[in-house]
Amino acid sequence: MTRTSSTFLAIGAGALAGAAGPLPWIAGSFTVVQPGLAKWLLGAAAVAGTAAVLAAIVCRQSHPAARVAVLLTGLLTTASSPTFVALLARQAPAEPRLAGVRPTAATPTTARLRVLQLNAFHGYPDPEGRLVVPGRPSDRLRRAGHLATEVSRLQPDVVVLQEAWCAVDEGCLADYLAGELGFHAVYARANGSLRWLGFEEGSAILSRFPVADPRVWPLGPDRDAFERRIALTARIDYPGLPFELVGAHLANGDTDLAGTQAAGLLERLGGSERPAVIAGDLNLPGDHAALSRFQEAGYRDLVVGSIDHVLLDAVNSGWWPLWTEWAEAGAVSDHPGILVEFQLPVAPADHDWQGDWQLATAGQVGLDPDRLEQAVQDIGELEGVHGLLVARRGRLVVERYFRGSVGDRPHNLKSASKSVLSALAGLAIEQGLLNLDQPIANVLPEAAQLDDPGKQAITVRHLLTMTSGLESTSFGNYGSWVASRNWVRAALERPLQAEPGTRFSYSTGGTHLLSATLSRAAGRSTHDFAREHLFAPLGIRRSAWARDRQGVHMGGNNLSLLPRDMLKFGQLYLNRGRWNGEQLLPWQWIDESTRPGPVGPRGRGRLYGGYGYLWWLRGHRERGAYIASGYGGQYIYVAPAEDLVVVVISTEISKGRGWRGELFGIIRESVAGSVIDRYERQVAVVD
């Protein structure tokens, strides 16, 4: 090789290295938005620099000055990539900071909390389909506007965000959303650097209620300097119930690494005040061993079939998830959001009940009049249905009777009577007359006389949950049981088929035993106890309740009430026991009664989601609804998420089985579905 060609080769390699020199700093613009491209640019710079160094070494015949210049250029270019990575590695996750906006003060009017979990995915195309890249600020701001609109529609109380961005020209997503929503907010950086890269991303918590004591936990090990994972934790000062909340984001595309990070998070939680909720993009399938360890620690995973999760401290929090839904966020992220509404263990707010039903039009209470009217007609056409009543926001909206029926005569609730007995049991326990785990043999002489230890172990709780273990007196055994001379003895003489508390078996005989136990403990009949402590405060003046030959009222059947009074009973439960400014029934009892027990019914099909204390629980599609259910189609349907109570009365001979699925489909899709704003909230703004 001639001196001239050698010099030209060296200079060419040096020029290439010089041109590649800025690549690491160009890569900095893509470090967070497109880390793959950033790594490629760094690699290209390193290759170009190395090529220049090799050219300077190989081209010995080139001009000395040119060789030195090429060598230095190559060394500097080669060193720039690892130097950039080293500087990036030194960027530890930043301490969290509160948003610099003035939030709107608010107070809850219901004891419920709605949480939205969402990965905002900073690299997602904007609503017009263009990729978000550095130097095009309008894209991110436009998408932030769409996100604010979507979050506002869902009306959460708390929002947990991952990949919440900050950019030099646009500000920070958390600050923007906090300003648009009137929320408190805290943000912590995970990756990037606003100061020397102009862009960063991290996690954020936004809350309708004050946010305090924010902390950030690095979740190692890191995949590389381009990707760090953190958990952001803070205290949410919900009135009367401050709680800890954790938002986490774990490694993507490597479940082993994400599992290790999850184990580190769980270890962190063991040494701090236990949070009520953990929400985040955990990048783990639901059956991963790491999530199983969370469940072993007492956390319940509320999401199935997703890599995003909401974990509830089911052991210590006392919270109950009323419903969980996917919140489609196609215009703002490639992740669907997760929306969860919790019932909180705090007393309900007062309700402005006026002592009797006030009438309202559908539109006045936020229902679509046309859709509701169609639902009324469709239900009225079902064979055997004699009446339909609908109340929303404590106002009577629909009262319609069919086939010559009227509303001024008491109607037999059949087995819906069991749910009224559940309320009476709650009142008796509140008054100290009974105890949930008290053996009925301690109160009921007929049970005390039994020589079977298994039967003597039957408790009030077992009767409330249909888990006494006694052979059922219902279905095929019902006729022979009611034909017996002593219903209490006949129910107790049934063989014990399972250890009490281990198997569900629906039995009206069990609720008759509960009625007898309550009557004995109260020193008066079950009906008299109901008149004084439940019916009179509710303004229920007309009632009838069948008795056995010994005078024991039939706790699980044959209570008769006016249809409007059935609706009052449902409204009492919707109010969580609050009535006329007083806590008539303990709210704790309402909450516990309408949650599934550890042993539930099997083979009941898609119509039921479990069994509480003599209440049937509806499936997940009905967002926490529950019903009192009676033979022939007698129903009191309570839907807390829609602030709705529905009563259906039917002829006994209709049995209601042929059209029951159709009925609840209409209630779900057209009655509850007539709510104009599905995500309506009752939150008072405080000036």
PDB file of N, CA and C in Angstrom, residues 72-108:
ATOM      1  N   LEU A  72      -6.549   9.345  17.715  1.00  0.00           N
ATOM      2  CA  LEU A  72      -7.229  10.074  18.783  1.00  0.00           C
ATOM      3  C   LEU A  72      -8.740  10.129  18.537  1.00  0.00           C
ATOM      4  N   THR A  73      -9.091  10.390  17.268  1.00  0.00           N
ATOM      5  CA  THR A  73     -10.530  10.420  16.941  1.00  0.00           C
ATOM      6  C   THR A  73     -11.180   9.073  17.230  1.00  0.00           C
ATOM      7  N   GLY A  74     -10.491   7.992  16.823  1.00  0.00           N
ATOM      8  CA  GLY A  74     -11.046   6.661  17.071  1.00  0.00           C
ATOM      9  C   GLY A  74     -11.177   6.346  18.547  1.00  0.00           C
ATOM     10  N   LEU A  75     -10.126   6.720  19.313  1.00  0.00           N
ATOM     11  CA  LEU A  75     -10.179   6.444  20.755  1.00  0.00           C
ATOM     12  C   LEU A  75     -11.306   7.215  21.424  1.00  0.00           C
ATOM     13  N   LEU A  76     -11.446   8.481  21.064  1.00  0.00           N
ATOM     14  CA  LEU A  76     -12.510   9.296  21.659  1.00  0.00           C
ATOM     15  C   LEU A  76     -13.890   8.757  21.279  1.00  0.00           C
ATOM     16  N   THR A  77     -14.029   8.398  20.002  1.00  0.00           N
ATOM     17  CA  THR A  77     -15.331   7.879  19.566  1.00  0.00           C
ATOM     18  C   THR A  77     -15.632   6.547  20.232  1.00  0.00           C
ATOM     19  N   THR A  78     -14.614   5.674  20.308  1.00  0.00           N
ATOM     20  CA  THR A  78     -14.809   4.372  20.957  1.00  0.00           C
ATOM     21  C   THR A  78     -15.176   4.543  22.421  1.00  0.00           C
ATOM     22  N   ALA A  79     -14.515   5.496  23.088  1.00  0.00           N
ATOM     23  CA  ALA A  79     -14.749   5.691  24.517  1.00  0.00           C
ATOM     24  C   ALA A  79     -16.087   6.356  24.809  1.00  0.00           C
ATOM     25  N   SER A  80     -16.639   7.054  23.805  1.00  0.00           N
ATOM     26  CA  SER A  80     -17.868   7.805  24.063  1.00  0.00           C
ATOM     27  C   SER A  80     -19.043   6.892  24.419  1.00  0.00           C
ATOM     28  N   SER A  81     -19.119   5.711  23.777  1.00  0.00           N
ATOM     29  CA  SER A  81     -20.238   4.808  24.056  1.00  0.00           C
ATOM     30  C   SER A  81     -20.204   4.283  25.488  1.00  0.00           C
ATOM     31  N   PRO A  82     -19.077   3.660  25.945  1.00  0.00           N
ATOM     32  CA  PRO A  82     -19.074   3.208  27.337  1.00  0.00           C
ATOM     33  C   PRO A  82     -19.180   4.357  28.325  1.00  0.00           C
ATOM     34  N   THR A  83     -18.642   5.533  27.956  1.00  0.00           N
ATOM     35  CA  THR A  83     -18.771   6.693  28.855  1.00  0.00           C
ATOM     36  C   THR A  83     -20.235   7.079  29.009  1.00  0.00           C
ATOM     37  N   PHE A  84     -20.958   7.080  27.889  1.00  0.00           N
ATOM     38  CA  PHE A  84     -22.389   7.398  27.942  1.00  0.00           C
ATOM     39  C   PHE A  84     -23.131   6.383  28.810  1.00  0.00           C
ATOM     40  N   VAL A  85     -22.837   5.095  28.617  1.00  0.00           N
ATOM     41  CA  VAL A  85     -23.503   4.055  29.399  1.00  0.00           C
ATOM     42  C   VAL A  85     -23.166   4.196  30.880  1.00  0.00           C
ATOM     43  N   ALA A  86     -21.901   4.536  31.176  1.00  0.00           N
ATOM     44  CA  ALA A  86     -21.504   4.711  32.569  1.00  0.00           C
ATOM     45  C   ALA A  86     -22.255   5.869  33.217  1.00  0.00           C
ATOM     46  N   LEU A  87     -22.362   6.984  32.463  1.00  0.00           N
ATOM     47  CA  LEU A  87     -23.103   8.130  32.992  1.00  0.00           C
ATOM     48  C   LEU A  87     -24.579   7.773  33.184  1.00  0.00           C
ATOM     49  N   LEU A  88     -25.122   7.009  32.250  1.00  0.00           N
ATOM     50  CA  LEU A  88     -26.512   6.586  32.361  1.00  0.00           C
ATOM     51  C   LEU A  88     -26.711   5.700  33.589  1.00  0.00           C
ATOM     52  N   ALA A  89     -25.709   4.840  33.843  1.00  0.00           N
ATOM     53  CA  ALA A  89     -25.805   3.927  34.979  1.00  0.00           C
ATOM     54  C   ALA A  89     -25.788   4.670  36.313  1.00  0.00           C
ATOM     55  N   ARG A  90     -25.186   5.849  36.311  1.00  0.00           N
ATOM     56  CA  ARG A  90     -25.114   6.626  37.545  1.00  0.00           C
ATOM     57  C   ARG A  90     -26.415   7.366  37.840  1.00  0.00           C
ATOM     58  N   GLN A  91     -27.334   7.350  36.877  1.00  0.00           N
ATOM     59  CA  GLN A  91     -28.606   8.047  37.082  1.00  0.00           C
ATOM     60  C   GLN A  91     -29.532   7.182  37.929  1.00  0.00           C
ATOM     61  N   ALA A  92     -29.429   7.300  39.217  1.00  0.00           N
ATOM     62  CA  ALA A  92     -30.294   6.537  40.110  1.00  0.00           C
ATOM     63  C   ALA A  92     -31.722   7.065  40.025  1.00  0.00           C
ATOM     64  N   PRO A  93     -32.725   6.228  40.322  1.00  0.00           N
ATOM     65  CA  PRO A  93     -34.104   6.727  40.347  1.00  0.00           C
ATOM     66  C   PRO A  93     -34.234   7.938  41.251  1.00  0.00           C
ATOM     67  N   ALA A  94     -34.944   8.945  40.778  1.00  0.00           N
ATOM     68  CA  ALA A  94     -35.048  10.204  41.505  1.00  0.00           C
ATOM     69  C   ALA A  94     -36.016  10.081  42.674  1.00  0.00           C
ATOM     70  N   GLU A  95     -35.814  10.915  43.672  1.00  0.00           N
ATOM     71  CA  GLU A  95     -36.758  10.983  44.770  1.00  0.00           C
ATOM     72  C   GLU A  95     -38.096  11.492  44.254  1.00  0.00           C
ATOM     73  N   PRO A  96     -39.186  10.975  44.782  1.00  0.00           N
ATOM     74  CA  PRO A  96     -40.493  11.416  44.283  1.00  0.00           C
ATOM     75  C   PRO A  96     -40.746  12.884  44.601  1.00  0.00           C
ATOM     76  N   ARG A  97     -41.525  13.514  43.761  1.00  0.00           N
ATOM     77  CA  ARG A  97     -41.881  14.912  43.992  1.00  0.00           C
ATOM     78  C   ARG A  97     -43.381  15.079  43.781  1.00  0.00           C
ATOM     79  N   LEU A  98     -43.975  15.962  44.564  1.00  0.00           N
ATOM     80  CA  LEU A  98     -45.394  16.259  44.454  1.00  0.00           C
ATOM     81  C   LEU A  98     -45.629  17.212  43.289  1.00  0.00           C
ATOM     82  N   ALA A  99     -46.780  17.086  42.657  1.00  0.00           N
ATOM     83  CA  ALA A  99     -47.119  17.955  41.531  1.00  0.00           C
ATOM     84  C   ALA A  99     -47.326  19.386  42.014  1.00  0.00           C
ATOM     85  N   GLY A 100     -46.891  20.325  41.208  1.00  0.00           N
ATOM     86  CA  GLY A 100     -47.021  21.728  41.571  1.00  0.00           C
ATOM     87  C   GLY A 100     -48.333  22.325  41.115  1.00  0.00           C
ATOM     88  N   VAL A 101     -49.450  21.698  41.455  1.00  0.00           N
ATOM     89  CA  VAL A 101     -50.769  22.220  41.085  1.00  0.00           C
ATOM     90  C   VAL A 101     -51.633  22.255  42.334  1.00  0.00           C
ATOM     91  N   ARG A 102     -52.682  23.060  42.271  1.00  0.00           N
ATOM     92  CA  ARG A 102     -53.606  23.156  43.399  1.00  0.00           C
ATOM     93  C   ARG A 102     -54.779  22.214  43.164  1.00  0.00           C
ATOM     94  N   PRO A 103     -54.883  21.128  43.935  1.00  0.00           N
ATOM     95  CA  PRO A 103     -55.965  20.179  43.704  1.00  0.00           C
ATOM     96  C   PRO A 103     -57.300  20.712  44.216  1.00  0.00           C
ATOM     97  N   THR A 104     -58.360  20.095  43.717  1.00  0.00           N
ATOM     98  CA  THR A 104     -59.706  20.407  44.186  1.00  0.00           C
ATOM     99  C   THR A 104     -60.011  19.559  45.409  1.00  0.00           C
ATOM    100  N   ALA A 105     -60.383  20.191  46.510  1.00  0.00           N
ATOM    101  CA  ALA A 105     -60.713  19.443  47.725  1.00  0.00           C
ATOM    102  C   ALA A 105     -62.032  18.703  47.511  1.00  0.00           C
ATOM    103  N   ALA A 106     -62.104  17.470  48.012  1.00  0.00           N
ATOM    104  CA  ALA A 106     -63.309  16.666  47.823  1.00  0.00           C
ATOM    105  C   ALA A 106     -63.517  15.777  49.030  1.00  0.00           C
ATOM    106  N   THR A 107     -64.753  15.385  49.234  1.00  0.00           N
ATOM    107  CA  THR A 107     -65.075  14.448  50.309  1.00  0.00           C
ATOM    108  C   THR A 107     -65.993  13.375  49.743  1.00  0.00           C
ATOM    109  N   PRO A 108     -65.807  12.113  50.114  1.00  0.00           N
ATOM    110  CA  PRO A 108     -66.650  11.050  49.557  1.00  0.00           C
ATOM    111  C   PRO A 108     -68.048  11.089  50.154  1.00  0.00           C
TER     112      PRO A 108
END
